[in-house]
Structure formats: C-alpha cells, structure tokens
Amino acid sequence: MKSELSVNFNNSFAALSKDFYVKMHPEAMPDLKLIKFNEPLSDLLGLPSKQLLEQSGIDFLGGKKILNNQEPLAQVYAGHQFGNFVPQLGDGRAMLLGEVIGKDGTRCDIQLKGSGKTPFSRMGDGRSGLGPVLREYIVSEAMFTLGIPTTRALAALFTGETVVREFPVPGAILARVAKSHLRIGTFEYFARRGQANKVKELADYVIDRHYSDIKKGPKKYCMLLEKVIRNQAFLIAKWMSVGFIHGVMNTDNMTLSGETIDFGPCAFMDHFDFDRVYSSIDLQGRYKFSNQPYIAVWNLTRLAESLLPLIDEDQATAIKEAENLLEIFLPLFTDHWINLIGKKLAIKEPKTHDKALIENLFKNMQTGNSDFTLTFRNLRNLLKKSQESKWFSLFSNPKNPELQNWSKIWKNRIELNDSTKAAITQRINNNNPAIIPRNHLIEQCISSSLKGDLSRFHRLIKALELPFTDQAEFYDLTKPPEENEIVYQTFCGT
Ligand code: AMP
Ligand code: MG
C-alpha cells in the first residue's frame, strides 16, 4: 500500500505578524511534469525523494497538492531597481511552500518560482517560461558546485500551460531552496513606510535565523549590519573570481543570508573585460563586472539606512556607526579578492603585495582579450616549456612583452612556495574550474529544450557536477564560444 506523502515542514516565517506576507495557495497548474529532480538535494533536506517522483509528489513540487501542515505564502518586499525606489515589489510569481530543517540542521525555504499570480503580481502573469527556469537551474547548481553561496534548484517542472513571452513558450516552475528569501528590500519595505516595530521584528527574525551567535550581544543590530556586510564582501569576491556577473543587483535581489539569488540576466564571462555587461536592460552599465563591489556598498547603505533607528536612538550617532561599518566593505572585499585570485594563481598563502601581480594579469587579460576561465585553468601549461605556447595563445598578442614578463614574475613567485610542479598543478586544478556554464551553452540548452529536446540540458547539468575535474567526455563544453556562437545579451528572468 502506498503511504501518504508527508513532509516535515517547520515554518517560522509564517508565524511573523501578517504584514510580512499574504497566505494563499499557488495556482493549480493543469499538467505538472518533471523536467529534472535534484535527488541529492532532496535527500539532504530530508524530503521523501522516492515519493516526490510519483505524480502526487510532482503535484506537491509544483504547488498543486498542498499538505495539511503547509501554510504557503507570498512574501512582501520593496527595493531599489537600477537606483530607483519601488515601494512594493514582493513575490509576484513566487510562493513560499514552507521551511524544512535539513539533515545538516540548516533551516531552508522551499519556494516556487512561476507558480501563478499573487497580490504582488502587478501587471505580470505570475508565470515563468521554460527558458528562465532552465537557466536558473543550471546556473544556481553550477554556483553550488563552484563553492559559491547560492540558492539551489530542487526541481524544474513543466506546468502544462503555454505562456506568452516574445512568442508562446511552455510554462515552467522552478522549486528552489534558500537559507531564506529575505532581502535588503524586505527591510526597505517596512523602513520606508515608517513601521519601526516591523523593522525590529524582521531584524530579530533575521538574527535568530541566520546570525544567532550575535543574539545576546550588546549591539546586536550593529552586528547584524556588520554580518551582512561581511557576507556580501565574500560573496561578490567569489562571484568575480569566476567571472560571474549577476546582472541585476537591485536591493530586492540581495539576500540577508549572503546567498546569490535571482538568476535573471546573469552570465559568466568568456573573454575578459572589466566593463562587461550582459543584461539587455542595463544600458548605463550600472551592474557591469567591475562595478559589482561598489554596487554592493550602495545596496548595503540602503540596508544601513533601514536599520538606523535600531542602531542608536540618536540619529547622528547611528549614522556614524553605520558609516564606520560600511567602510569595512571595500578593504574586506580586496582582502578576499587577493586571497581568492592569489589561490587561483597557485600561491599557497597570498599576501597583500601579490596585488600587483594580480592586477597585471587582469590588465594583460583585458588587452589580450583572453578567456577568463581558461587563462587560469591553463596556467599549468606554463610549468612545461613544451606547453607554454598553449597558454600564450589564449591572448590575442602572445608575444606582448608585458605578458611574457608577467609569466616570468609569476613563475618566480610560485617557486617561493617551494613546491613540486605536481603540487602546483594540483593547486591550480583545485582552485580553477575547467568548466563553467558558458552563456552560449545555456542558450543552446534552452533553444533545443524549446524544440522538445532536453538532452543538452541534462548533459550540461551532469558536466557541471564536477567543475574542477578534467572530464574528457565533456571537453567540448569547456571551450569558449566560436565567433558565431557568442551571446552578447541576456534577458530578465520572466
Ligand atoms: P526580478 O526582476 O525578477 O527580480 O523581479 C522583480 C519583481 O517583478 C518581483 O516583484 C517579481 O515578483 C516581479 N515579477 C517578475 N516577473 C513577473 C511575472 N511574470 N509576473 C508577476 N510578477 C513578476
Ligand atoms: Mg528578484
């Protein structure tokens, strides 16, 4: 006899006061079918994986079957979009199914994206097309295997509907998992409305949920700001260390937990350019690659403004304290950057003075238009005279004296490690992925999936499970795009 589907929900957000959400059910989609189920993640969350593969489980994953202990809800938030404040955004095409405590003890949200209209949908249809769901599945899981804090993909499903975008496309839902979906914009919503008691309720909730070690501290709201600043500094450095451009760093897309969220017009660069922008709507380059740390500070300043009344009763004192904290971001980011890129260069213990070596490499990458991922992964070629030319040929002008000079300085620096070549190669391999989800590959996955062939999508997901391993069978997926394959723009994830 089949046992009833049961999931151990343990909801905490739904217990906050009612201003934080609208409790409601997702729209029942006509014909839910699984595209991809992330069984290891499901197991980690302690979900009944086998049952979730049956139709009742699939209906649960798509929000059609609601269990007795569920309280699904749409969360409210505001946010600065491209610098302009929007007083109310909220889950317009998303819904929180509930929270579970994973096997590692971490409380996680299970949220649906594309599950239908909510009171926050404004002019939108509350739905997602297949493309953005596949994109988020691929990129968020790649971020995870690359070791970058991120929301994750639990399942992708067809809804059985057709949604109209530029042309009609299959409707889809992504079930995603996050430490929480609370954003800087969640604070802004209440702060801008002058609801100081709600700002406090939210701050206490965030501290309880994500930063319980500061709960009993004397200046816990200051420390909350500091924690978020520190997590964001690390996150942005991690993104940039793999050439990732988020594309839409609005305050509603920045989490308080320090996870990457909302993979809309994001992309990993192929050929290096400090000023690379992919998003079709980012006309000024606000969210370009090299601007990301400065935008993070801008966003964190909006968070600090929201928290001011909690930081100190005296506004001038509160501002001073917040400013002091915000000032730690850029030096902290630079420390992470030197450490991460230094490690990518196989330096055992990167030091502040390695900054020049790092900066000179990026200058050469910029003038030589070299592929970000291969420039680092193929550094191992420089260790063998017979292979050296392979590395130089990644650059448009391999004979450039500055580039040649850089390679000599790097080799000298590496020798200071006093390691064997095998150890250096190992360090290069461990710190530099062979494969990233290149934009042209994602586009190819999406376009063949729209024609009914999901095999490219499944193959890319498989290849990205082991990004630091040389996998001969996936060699074609490690190559930069040919001229005619380059994708210059990405679009918002609706
Ligand atoms: P995003 O730019 O994807 O972070 O979304 C910004 C806001 O627009 C959020 O409040 C979303 O819920 C909302 N939104 C985006 N797409 C849709 C849609 N298709 N239907 C309803 N709301 C949407
Ligand atoms: Mg968003």
Short mmCIF file of C-alpha atoms and ligand atoms in Angstrom, two decimals:
data_model
loop_
_atom_site.label_atom_id
_atom_site.label_comp_id
_atom_site.label_asym_id
_atom_site.label_seq_id
_atom_site.Cartn_x
_atom_site.Cartn_y
_atom_site.Cartn_z
CA MET A 1 0.00 0.00 0.00
CA LYS A 2 1.27 3.44 -0.87
CA SER A 3 1.87 5.68 2.10
CA GLU A 4 0.58 9.26 2.10
CA LEU A 5 3.08 11.89 1.09
CA SER A 6 4.35 13.66 4.16
CA VAL A 7 6.95 16.39 4.53
CA ASN A 8 8.31 17.60 7.82
CA PHE A 9 7.58 21.30 7.48
CA ASN A 10 8.80 23.53 10.26
CA ASN A 11 7.58 27.01 9.38
CA SER A 12 8.86 30.06 11.18
CA PHE A 13 8.27 32.94 8.76
CA ALA A 14 4.53 32.23 8.70
CA ALA A 15 4.50 32.93 12.44
CA LEU A 16 5.59 36.55 11.96
CA SER A 17 2.88 39.18 12.00
CA LYS A 18 0.62 39.31 8.97
CA ASP A 19 2.20 42.41 7.40
CA PHE A 20 5.06 40.25 6.10
CA TYR A 21 3.09 38.07 3.66
CA VAL A 22 -0.18 37.04 2.12
CA LYS A 23 -1.12 33.46 2.94
CA MET A 24 -2.55 31.80 -0.15
CA HIS A 25 -2.21 28.75 -2.37
CA PRO A 26 -0.28 28.65 -5.64
CA GLU A 27 -2.43 28.41 -8.77
CA ALA A 28 -3.17 24.78 -9.66
CA MET A 29 -1.33 24.18 -12.92
CA PRO A 30 -3.07 21.88 -15.43
CA ASP A 31 -0.46 19.19 -16.06
CA LEU A 32 2.68 19.14 -13.94
CA LYS A 33 5.55 17.07 -15.33
CA LEU A 34 9.05 16.72 -14.01
CA ILE A 35 11.87 18.11 -16.12
CA LYS A 36 14.60 17.49 -13.56
CA PHE A 37 14.62 16.47 -9.91
CA ASN A 38 17.64 17.09 -7.68
CA GLU A 39 17.64 13.92 -5.63
CA PRO A 40 20.86 14.59 -3.65
CA LEU A 41 19.48 17.96 -2.54
CA SER A 42 16.12 16.42 -1.72
CA ASP A 43 17.89 13.79 0.41
CA LEU A 44 19.94 16.49 2.14
CA LEU A 45 16.71 18.26 3.05
CA GLY A 46 15.28 15.02 4.44
CA LEU A 47 12.46 15.02 1.87
CA PRO A 48 10.81 11.75 0.79
CA SER A 49 12.68 11.62 -2.54
CA LYS A 50 11.09 8.42 -3.87
CA GLN A 51 7.57 9.69 -3.21
CA LEU A 52 8.36 13.01 -4.83
CA LEU A 53 8.96 11.19 -8.12
CA GLU A 54 5.36 9.86 -8.10
CA GLN A 55 2.60 12.05 -9.55
CA SER A 56 1.35 13.17 -6.12
CA GLY A 57 4.93 14.19 -5.27
CA ILE A 58 5.26 16.04 -8.57
CA ASP A 59 1.97 17.83 -7.84
CA PHE A 60 3.38 18.78 -4.46
CA LEU A 61 6.60 20.09 -6.04
CA GLY A 62 4.53 22.17 -8.46
CA GLY A 63 2.27 23.61 -5.73
CA LYS A 64 -0.89 21.78 -6.84
CA LYS A 65 -1.05 19.45 -3.88
CA ILE A 66 -0.91 21.25 -0.56
CA LEU A 67 -0.26 19.14 2.55
CA ASN A 68 -2.11 19.66 5.84
CA ASN A 69 0.91 21.11 7.62
CA GLN A 70 1.64 23.66 4.88
CA GLU A 71 0.98 27.39 5.02
CA PRO A 72 2.07 28.63 1.60
CA LEU A 73 2.54 32.37 1.31
CA ALA A 74 3.74 35.21 -0.90
CA GLN A 75 6.32 37.46 0.77
CA VAL A 76 6.23 41.22 0.58
CA TYR A 77 9.30 43.36 -0.14
CA ALA A 78 10.28 46.63 -1.75
CA GLY A 79 13.53 47.53 -3.45
CA HIS A 80 15.71 49.90 -5.38
CA GLN A 81 15.68 48.86 -9.04
CA PHE A 82 18.53 50.46 -11.01
CA GLY A 83 18.75 53.08 -8.27
CA ASN A 84 15.04 53.95 -8.15
CA PHE A 85 12.93 53.07 -5.15
CA VAL A 86 9.86 50.91 -5.79
CA PRO A 87 7.75 50.89 -2.59
CA GLN A 88 6.19 47.49 -3.21
CA LEU A 89 7.51 44.53 -5.17
CA GLY A 90 7.00 41.20 -3.43
CA ASP A 91 6.57 37.64 -4.69
CA GLY A 92 4.74 38.36 -7.92
CA ARG A 93 5.49 35.00 -9.48
CA ALA A 94 6.83 33.11 -6.50
CA MET A 95 5.46 31.43 -3.42
CA LEU A 96 6.98 30.02 -0.26
CA LEU A 97 5.81 26.42 0.18
CA GLY A 98 7.34 26.26 3.63
CA GLU A 99 10.51 25.61 5.58
CA VAL A 100 12.26 22.36 6.40
CA ILE A 101 15.25 21.61 8.59
CA GLY A 102 17.85 19.77 6.52
CA LYS A 103 19.94 16.82 7.70
CA ASP A 104 22.79 19.25 8.41
CA GLY A 105 20.50 21.20 10.76
CA THR A 106 20.06 24.17 8.38
CA ARG A 107 16.61 25.71 8.10
CA CYS A 108 15.72 26.09 4.42
CA ASP A 109 12.91 27.67 2.44
CA ILE A 110 11.30 25.73 -0.37
CA GLN A 111 9.99 28.30 -2.80
CA LEU A 112 8.29 28.02 -6.17
CA LYS A 113 9.04 30.41 -8.99
CA GLY A 114 6.43 30.60 -11.75
CA SER A 115 3.56 29.29 -9.64
CA GLY A 116 0.94 31.87 -10.60
CA LYS A 117 -0.47 35.23 -9.70
CA THR A 118 -0.35 36.78 -6.25
CA PRO A 119 -1.44 40.18 -4.93
CA PHE A 120 2.12 41.31 -5.80
CA SER A 121 1.97 40.36 -9.49
CA ARG A 122 1.15 43.90 -10.62
CA MET A 123 0.90 43.70 -14.43
CA GLY A 124 2.62 40.31 -14.64
CA ASP A 125 1.09 36.88 -15.22
CA GLY A 126 2.84 35.22 -12.27
CA ARG A 127 4.34 32.65 -14.59
CA SER A 128 7.74 31.63 -15.87
CA GLY A 129 8.69 30.43 -19.29
CA LEU A 130 10.84 27.34 -19.73
CA GLY A 131 14.00 29.31 -20.59
CA PRO A 132 14.45 31.24 -17.32
CA VAL A 133 13.68 28.10 -15.29
CA LEU A 134 16.36 26.07 -17.07
CA ARG A 135 18.79 28.98 -16.83
CA GLU A 136 18.31 29.30 -13.07
CA TYR A 137 18.54 25.53 -12.61
CA ILE A 138 21.84 25.36 -14.48
CA VAL A 139 23.46 28.47 -13.03
CA SER A 140 22.40 28.04 -9.41
CA GLU A 141 23.58 24.42 -9.30
CA ALA A 142 26.83 25.45 -11.00
CA MET A 143 27.34 28.15 -8.37
CA PHE A 144 26.89 25.46 -5.72
CA THR A 145 29.46 23.06 -7.19
CA LEU A 146 31.85 26.01 -7.65
CA GLY A 147 31.60 26.60 -3.89
CA ILE A 148 29.74 29.92 -4.07
CA PRO A 149 26.92 30.68 -1.58
CA THR A 150 23.69 30.36 -3.55
CA THR A 151 20.07 29.34 -3.63
CA ARG A 152 19.71 25.87 -5.15
CA ALA A 153 17.43 24.09 -7.57
CA LEU A 154 15.30 21.26 -6.17
CA ALA A 155 13.21 20.62 -9.26
CA ALA A 156 12.18 22.03 -12.62
CA LEU A 157 8.70 21.20 -13.91
CA PHE A 158 6.51 21.80 -16.92
CA THR A 159 3.17 23.30 -15.89
CA GLY A 160 1.22 22.07 -18.92
CA GLU A 161 0.43 25.68 -19.83
CA THR A 162 1.73 27.83 -22.63
CA VAL A 163 2.83 31.29 -21.58
CA VAL A 164 3.22 34.19 -23.92
CA ARG A 165 6.54 35.99 -23.97
CA GLU A 166 8.11 37.20 -27.22
CA PHE A 167 6.41 34.10 -28.63
CA PRO A 168 4.43 31.31 -26.92
CA VAL A 169 6.64 29.06 -24.78
CA PRO A 170 6.00 26.16 -22.40
CA GLY A 171 5.23 27.34 -18.86
CA ALA A 172 7.57 26.03 -16.17
CA ILE A 173 8.13 26.16 -12.43
CA LEU A 174 11.41 26.08 -10.53
CA ALA A 175 11.28 24.74 -6.98
CA ARG A 176 14.23 26.37 -5.29
CA VAL A 177 15.85 26.19 -1.91
CA ALA A 178 17.45 29.00 0.09
CA LYS A 179 18.60 29.64 3.63
CA SER A 180 15.87 32.28 3.36
CA HIS A 181 14.45 34.59 0.72
CA LEU A 182 14.81 37.70 2.89
CA ARG A 183 16.29 40.61 1.01
CA ILE A 184 17.60 44.10 1.70
CA GLY A 185 14.32 45.11 0.05
CA THR A 186 12.37 43.33 2.80
CA PHE A 187 13.80 45.80 5.33
CA GLU A 188 13.28 48.72 2.96
CA TYR A 189 9.57 47.92 2.62
CA PHE A 190 8.91 48.48 6.32
CA ALA A 191 11.53 51.18 6.94
CA ARG A 192 10.22 53.40 4.15
CA ARG A 193 6.69 53.07 5.49
CA GLY A 194 7.92 54.18 8.91
CA GLN A 195 6.95 50.86 10.52
CA ALA A 196 9.79 50.80 13.05
CA ASN A 197 8.24 47.94 15.05
CA LYS A 198 8.17 45.76 11.92
CA VAL A 199 11.79 46.61 11.10
CA LYS A 200 12.64 45.41 14.61
CA GLU A 201 10.52 42.27 14.27
CA LEU A 202 12.28 41.46 10.99
CA ALA A 203 15.76 42.23 12.37
CA ASP A 204 15.15 39.94 15.35
CA TYR A 205 13.90 37.23 12.99
CA VAL A 206 16.94 37.53 10.71
CA ILE A 207 19.30 37.42 13.69
CA ASP A 208 17.50 34.36 15.09
CA ARG A 209 17.54 32.58 11.78
CA HIS A 210 20.92 33.46 10.31
CA TYR A 211 23.12 35.04 12.94
CA SER A 212 22.09 33.53 16.25
CA ASP A 213 25.64 33.92 17.61
CA ILE A 214 25.04 37.69 17.98
CA LYS A 215 21.63 37.30 19.60
CA LYS A 216 22.84 38.07 23.08
CA GLY A 217 25.42 40.69 22.10
CA PRO A 218 25.10 44.28 23.37
CA LYS A 219 24.87 45.88 19.92
CA LYS A 220 23.11 43.19 18.01
CA TYR A 221 21.63 45.37 15.26
CA CYS A 222 25.02 46.91 14.51
CA MET A 223 26.42 43.42 14.42
CA LEU A 224 23.63 42.33 12.08
CA LEU A 225 24.68 45.05 9.64
CA GLU A 226 28.30 44.01 10.01
CA LYS A 227 27.47 40.33 9.37
CA VAL A 228 25.59 41.14 6.17
CA ILE A 229 28.41 43.44 5.01
CA ARG A 230 30.97 40.69 5.64
CA ASN A 231 28.92 38.03 3.85
CA GLN A 232 28.33 40.26 0.84
CA ALA A 233 32.03 41.19 0.59
CA PHE A 234 32.87 37.49 0.45
CA LEU A 235 30.06 36.71 -1.98
CA ILE A 236 30.96 39.41 -4.50
CA ALA A 237 34.64 38.41 -4.40
CA LYS A 238 33.63 34.79 -5.02
CA TRP A 239 31.44 35.80 -7.98
CA MET A 240 34.19 37.85 -9.54
CA SER A 241 36.79 35.13 -9.01
CA VAL A 242 34.93 33.02 -11.59
CA GLY A 243 33.99 35.92 -13.88
CA PHE A 244 30.35 35.97 -12.79
CA ILE A 245 28.17 38.99 -13.49
CA HIS A 246 24.88 38.96 -11.58
CA GLY A 247 23.36 41.49 -13.95
CA VAL A 248 20.60 42.86 -11.76
CA MET A 249 21.96 43.74 -8.34
CA ASN A 250 18.84 45.59 -7.24
CA THR A 251 18.32 45.70 -3.48
CA ASP A 252 15.43 43.24 -3.82
CA ASN A 253 17.87 40.72 -5.30
CA MET A 254 20.40 40.91 -2.46
CA THR A 255 19.87 38.44 0.38
CA LEU A 256 20.50 38.96 4.07
CA SER A 257 21.91 35.43 4.31
CA GLY A 258 24.71 36.18 1.83
CA GLU A 259 23.47 33.76 -0.83
CA THR A 260 23.27 34.53 -4.54
CA ILE A 261 19.64 34.88 -5.55
CA ASP A 262 17.55 35.59 -8.66
CA PHE A 263 19.43 34.47 -11.72
CA GLY A 264 17.94 36.72 -14.34
CA PRO A 265 20.21 38.34 -16.90
CA CYS A 266 23.32 36.87 -15.27
CA ALA A 267 26.31 35.38 -17.06
CA PHE A 268 29.83 34.07 -16.68
CA MET A 269 32.20 35.93 -18.95
CA ASP A 270 34.13 34.22 -21.65
CA HIS A 271 36.66 36.82 -22.88
CA PHE A 272 37.74 39.12 -20.10
CA ASP A 273 36.55 42.70 -19.99
CA PHE A 274 36.35 44.82 -16.84
CA ASP A 275 33.33 46.58 -18.31
CA ARG A 276 31.41 43.53 -19.45
CA VAL A 277 27.61 43.90 -19.23
CA TYR A 278 25.18 41.26 -20.47
CA SER A 279 21.80 42.49 -19.29
CA SER A 280 19.75 43.88 -22.14
CA ILE A 281 18.21 46.48 -19.82
CA ASP A 282 21.44 47.71 -18.18
CA LEU A 283 22.10 50.48 -20.66
CA GLN A 284 24.42 52.52 -18.40
CA GLY A 285 26.48 49.53 -17.26
CA ARG A 286 25.43 50.06 -13.64
CA TYR A 287 25.84 46.34 -12.94
CA LYS A 288 28.91 45.70 -15.09
CA PHE A 289 31.56 43.26 -13.87
CA SER A 290 33.92 45.74 -12.25
CA ASN A 291 31.14 47.77 -10.61
CA GLN A 292 29.82 44.92 -8.50
CA PRO A 293 31.70 45.73 -5.26
CA TYR A 294 30.65 49.40 -5.44
CA ILE A 295 27.04 48.47 -6.09
CA ALA A 296 27.17 46.10 -3.13
CA VAL A 297 28.21 49.06 -0.94
CA TRP A 298 25.39 51.15 -2.40
CA ASN A 299 22.91 48.38 -1.59
CA LEU A 300 24.31 47.86 1.90
CA THR A 301 23.96 51.60 2.51
CA ARG A 302 20.22 51.19 1.82
CA LEU A 303 20.18 48.39 4.40
CA ALA A 304 22.05 50.57 6.89
CA GLU A 305 19.51 53.38 6.38
CA SER A 306 16.69 50.96 7.13
CA LEU A 307 18.39 49.82 10.34
CA LEU A 308 19.39 53.30 11.64
CA PRO A 309 16.64 53.60 14.30
CA LEU A 310 17.70 50.23 15.71
CA ILE A 311 21.40 51.07 15.70
CA ASP A 312 21.05 54.07 18.01
CA GLU A 313 18.25 56.31 19.25
CA ASP A 314 20.38 59.31 18.39
CA GLN A 315 20.38 59.60 14.61
CA ALA A 316 23.79 61.27 14.31
CA THR A 317 25.37 58.51 16.40
CA ALA A 318 23.55 55.83 14.39
CA ILE A 319 24.76 57.33 11.10
CA LYS A 320 28.35 57.48 12.34
CA GLU A 321 28.27 53.84 13.45
CA ALA A 322 26.70 52.71 10.18
CA GLU A 323 29.27 54.66 8.14
CA ASN A 324 32.11 53.10 10.10
CA LEU A 325 30.74 49.66 9.32
CA LEU A 326 30.15 50.37 5.63
CA GLU A 327 33.77 51.47 5.37
CA ILE A 328 34.96 47.96 6.11
CA PHE A 329 33.42 46.59 2.91
CA LEU A 330 35.96 47.62 0.28
CA PRO A 331 39.13 46.70 2.22
CA LEU A 332 37.47 43.40 3.14
CA PHE A 333 36.46 42.75 -0.45
CA THR A 334 40.05 43.50 -1.57
CA ASP A 335 41.43 41.03 1.01
CA HIS A 336 39.09 38.31 -0.25
CA TRP A 337 39.92 39.19 -3.85
CA ILE A 338 43.67 38.94 -3.28
CA ASN A 339 43.23 35.72 -1.39
CA LEU A 340 40.93 34.09 -3.96
CA ILE A 341 42.85 35.20 -7.05
CA GLY A 342 46.16 34.51 -5.32
CA LYS A 343 44.96 30.94 -4.68
CA LYS A 344 43.89 30.68 -8.32
CA LEU A 345 47.48 31.62 -9.18
CA ALA A 346 48.60 28.68 -7.02
CA ILE A 347 50.11 30.91 -4.37
CA LYS A 348 49.91 28.97 -1.13
CA GLU A 349 49.42 31.97 1.14
CA PRO A 350 48.61 35.07 -0.88
CA LYS A 351 49.88 38.34 0.60
CA THR A 352 48.87 41.99 0.12
CA HIS A 353 51.93 42.53 -2.09
CA ASP A 354 50.51 40.00 -4.58
CA LYS A 355 48.01 42.67 -5.61
CA ALA A 356 50.35 43.97 -8.33
CA LEU A 357 50.80 40.50 -9.83
CA ILE A 358 47.03 40.07 -9.88
CA GLU A 359 46.33 43.48 -11.35
CA ASN A 360 48.92 43.00 -14.08
CA LEU A 361 47.42 39.68 -15.08
CA PHE A 362 43.97 41.25 -15.45
CA LYS A 363 45.46 44.11 -17.47
CA ASN A 364 47.01 41.56 -19.82
CA MET A 365 43.75 39.64 -19.99
CA GLN A 366 41.95 42.84 -20.90
CA THR A 367 44.36 43.87 -23.66
CA GLY A 368 44.76 40.28 -24.85
CA ASN A 369 41.02 39.53 -24.76
CA SER A 370 41.74 36.16 -23.17
CA ASP A 371 39.18 33.69 -21.92
CA PHE A 372 38.67 34.18 -18.16
CA THR A 373 38.28 30.52 -17.23
CA LEU A 374 41.00 29.11 -19.48
CA THR A 375 43.54 31.80 -18.55
CA PHE A 376 43.52 30.44 -15.01
CA ARG A 377 42.90 26.74 -15.62
CA ASN A 378 45.64 26.58 -18.27
CA LEU A 379 48.28 28.27 -16.13
CA ARG A 380 49.53 24.74 -15.61
CA ASN A 381 50.78 24.84 -19.22
CA LEU A 382 53.30 27.48 -18.20
CA LEU A 383 55.01 24.92 -16.00
CA LYS A 384 56.24 22.93 -19.02
CA LYS A 385 58.39 24.50 -21.73
CA SER A 386 56.70 22.35 -24.41
CA GLN A 387 53.21 23.50 -23.35
CA GLU A 388 53.89 27.19 -22.72
CA SER A 389 52.70 28.38 -26.11
CA LYS A 390 49.25 26.92 -25.39
CA TRP A 391 48.79 29.41 -22.58
CA PHE A 392 50.15 32.39 -24.52
CA SER A 393 47.90 31.55 -27.45
CA LEU A 394 44.87 32.36 -25.27
CA PHE A 395 45.86 36.01 -25.73
CA SER A 396 45.41 37.96 -28.95
CA ASN A 397 49.05 39.08 -28.86
CA PRO A 398 51.01 36.17 -27.36
CA LYS A 399 54.36 37.92 -27.89
CA ASN A 400 53.34 41.01 -25.91
CA PRO A 401 56.44 41.71 -23.74
CA GLU A 402 54.24 42.63 -20.78
CA LEU A 403 52.54 39.28 -20.93
CA GLN A 404 55.85 37.44 -21.32
CA ASN A 405 57.21 39.39 -18.40
CA TRP A 406 54.18 38.59 -16.27
CA SER A 407 54.69 34.88 -16.79
CA LYS A 408 58.28 35.15 -15.55
CA ILE A 409 57.30 37.08 -12.44
CA TRP A 410 54.54 34.57 -11.74
CA LYS A 411 56.94 31.64 -12.04
CA ASN A 412 59.35 33.31 -9.62
CA ARG A 413 56.53 33.90 -7.17
CA ILE A 414 55.36 30.32 -7.43
CA GLU A 415 58.86 29.00 -6.80
CA LEU A 416 58.73 30.75 -3.43
CA ASN A 417 56.18 28.11 -2.48
CA ASP A 418 58.99 25.60 -2.72
CA SER A 419 56.57 23.03 -4.09
CA THR A 420 56.87 20.40 -6.80
CA LYS A 421 55.31 21.04 -10.19
CA ALA A 422 52.78 18.33 -9.41
CA ALA A 423 51.74 20.17 -6.25
CA ILE A 424 51.44 23.47 -8.12
CA THR A 425 49.35 21.82 -10.85
CA GLN A 426 47.15 20.30 -8.20
CA ARG A 427 46.63 23.71 -6.62
CA ILE A 428 45.75 25.22 -10.00
CA ASN A 429 43.24 22.44 -10.65
CA ASN A 430 41.65 22.74 -7.23
CA ASN A 431 41.14 26.49 -7.46
CA ASN A 432 40.21 27.00 -11.10
CA PRO A 433 37.22 25.33 -12.72
CA ALA A 434 37.67 23.59 -16.06
CA ILE A 435 34.04 24.18 -16.82
CA ILE A 436 31.54 26.95 -16.13
CA PRO A 437 28.04 27.34 -17.56
CA ARG A 438 29.03 29.41 -20.55
CA ASN A 439 26.30 31.61 -21.92
CA HIS A 440 26.26 30.11 -25.39
CA LEU A 441 25.84 26.64 -23.90
CA ILE A 442 22.91 27.80 -21.77
CA GLU A 443 21.32 29.38 -24.84
CA GLN A 444 21.83 26.17 -26.82
CA CYS A 445 20.23 24.15 -23.98
CA ILE A 446 17.26 26.49 -23.91
CA SER A 447 16.71 26.61 -27.64
CA SER A 448 16.85 22.83 -28.07
CA SER A 449 14.62 22.36 -24.99
CA LEU A 450 12.07 24.70 -26.56
CA LYS A 451 12.09 22.32 -29.51
CA GLY A 452 11.40 19.41 -27.15
CA ASP A 453 14.93 18.05 -26.75
CA LEU A 454 16.13 18.24 -23.14
CA SER A 455 19.26 16.14 -23.69
CA ARG A 456 21.66 19.13 -23.89
CA PHE A 457 20.25 20.49 -20.62
CA HIS A 458 20.73 17.16 -18.82
CA ARG A 459 24.24 16.76 -20.25
CA LEU A 460 25.34 20.25 -19.18
CA ILE A 461 23.97 19.71 -15.67
CA LYS A 462 25.93 16.44 -15.46
CA ALA A 463 29.16 18.06 -16.68
CA LEU A 464 28.84 20.90 -14.15
CA GLU A 465 28.64 18.48 -11.23
CA LEU A 466 32.45 18.18 -11.22
CA PRO A 467 33.76 21.55 -12.35
CA PHE A 468 37.31 21.09 -11.06
CA THR A 469 37.88 17.72 -12.79
CA ASP A 470 39.12 17.23 -16.35
CA GLN A 471 36.28 15.23 -17.87
CA ALA A 472 37.29 14.06 -21.34
CA GLU A 473 33.70 13.26 -22.33
CA PHE A 474 32.68 16.87 -21.71
CA TYR A 475 35.69 18.55 -23.32
CA ASP A 476 33.50 20.30 -25.91
CA LEU A 477 31.65 22.08 -23.06
CA THR A 478 34.85 23.66 -21.73
CA LYS A 479 35.62 25.61 -24.90
CA PRO A 480 34.86 29.31 -25.36
CA PRO A 481 32.23 30.14 -27.96
CA GLU A 482 33.12 30.43 -31.64
CA GLU A 483 32.61 33.91 -33.06
CA ASN A 484 29.14 32.99 -34.34
CA GLU A 485 28.11 31.43 -31.00
CA ILE A 486 28.88 34.41 -28.75
CA VAL A 487 25.88 35.65 -26.76
CA TYR A 488 26.13 39.37 -26.17
CA GLN A 489 22.94 39.95 -24.19
CA THR A 490 20.87 38.18 -21.58
CA PHE A 491 17.31 38.99 -20.63
CA CYS A 492 15.32 39.31 -17.42
CA GLY A 493 14.08 36.07 -15.99
CA THR A 494 10.34 36.37 -16.54
P1 AMP B 1 13.04 40.34 -10.75
O1 AMP B 1 13.47 41.45 -11.63
O2 AMP B 1 12.94 39.04 -11.45
O3 AMP B 1 13.86 40.25 -9.51
O4 AMP B 1 11.53 40.70 -10.31
C1 AMP B 1 11.17 41.96 -9.86
C2 AMP B 1 9.73 41.99 -9.45
O5 AMP B 1 8.86 41.73 -10.57
C3 AMP B 1 9.35 40.98 -8.39
O6 AMP B 1 8.41 41.58 -7.54
C4 AMP B 1 8.74 39.86 -9.19
O7 AMP B 1 7.86 39.09 -8.43
C5 AMP B 1 8.01 40.64 -10.27
N1 AMP B 1 7.79 39.83 -11.49
C6 AMP B 1 8.71 39.47 -12.39
N2 AMP B 1 8.16 38.71 -13.36
C7 AMP B 1 6.84 38.60 -13.08
C8 AMP B 1 5.72 37.94 -13.70
N3 AMP B 1 5.86 37.23 -14.80
N4 AMP B 1 4.53 38.05 -13.09
C9 AMP B 1 4.38 38.76 -11.96
N5 AMP B 1 5.38 39.40 -11.33
C10 AMP B 1 6.60 39.32 -11.87
MG MG B 2 14.05 39.41 -7.85
#
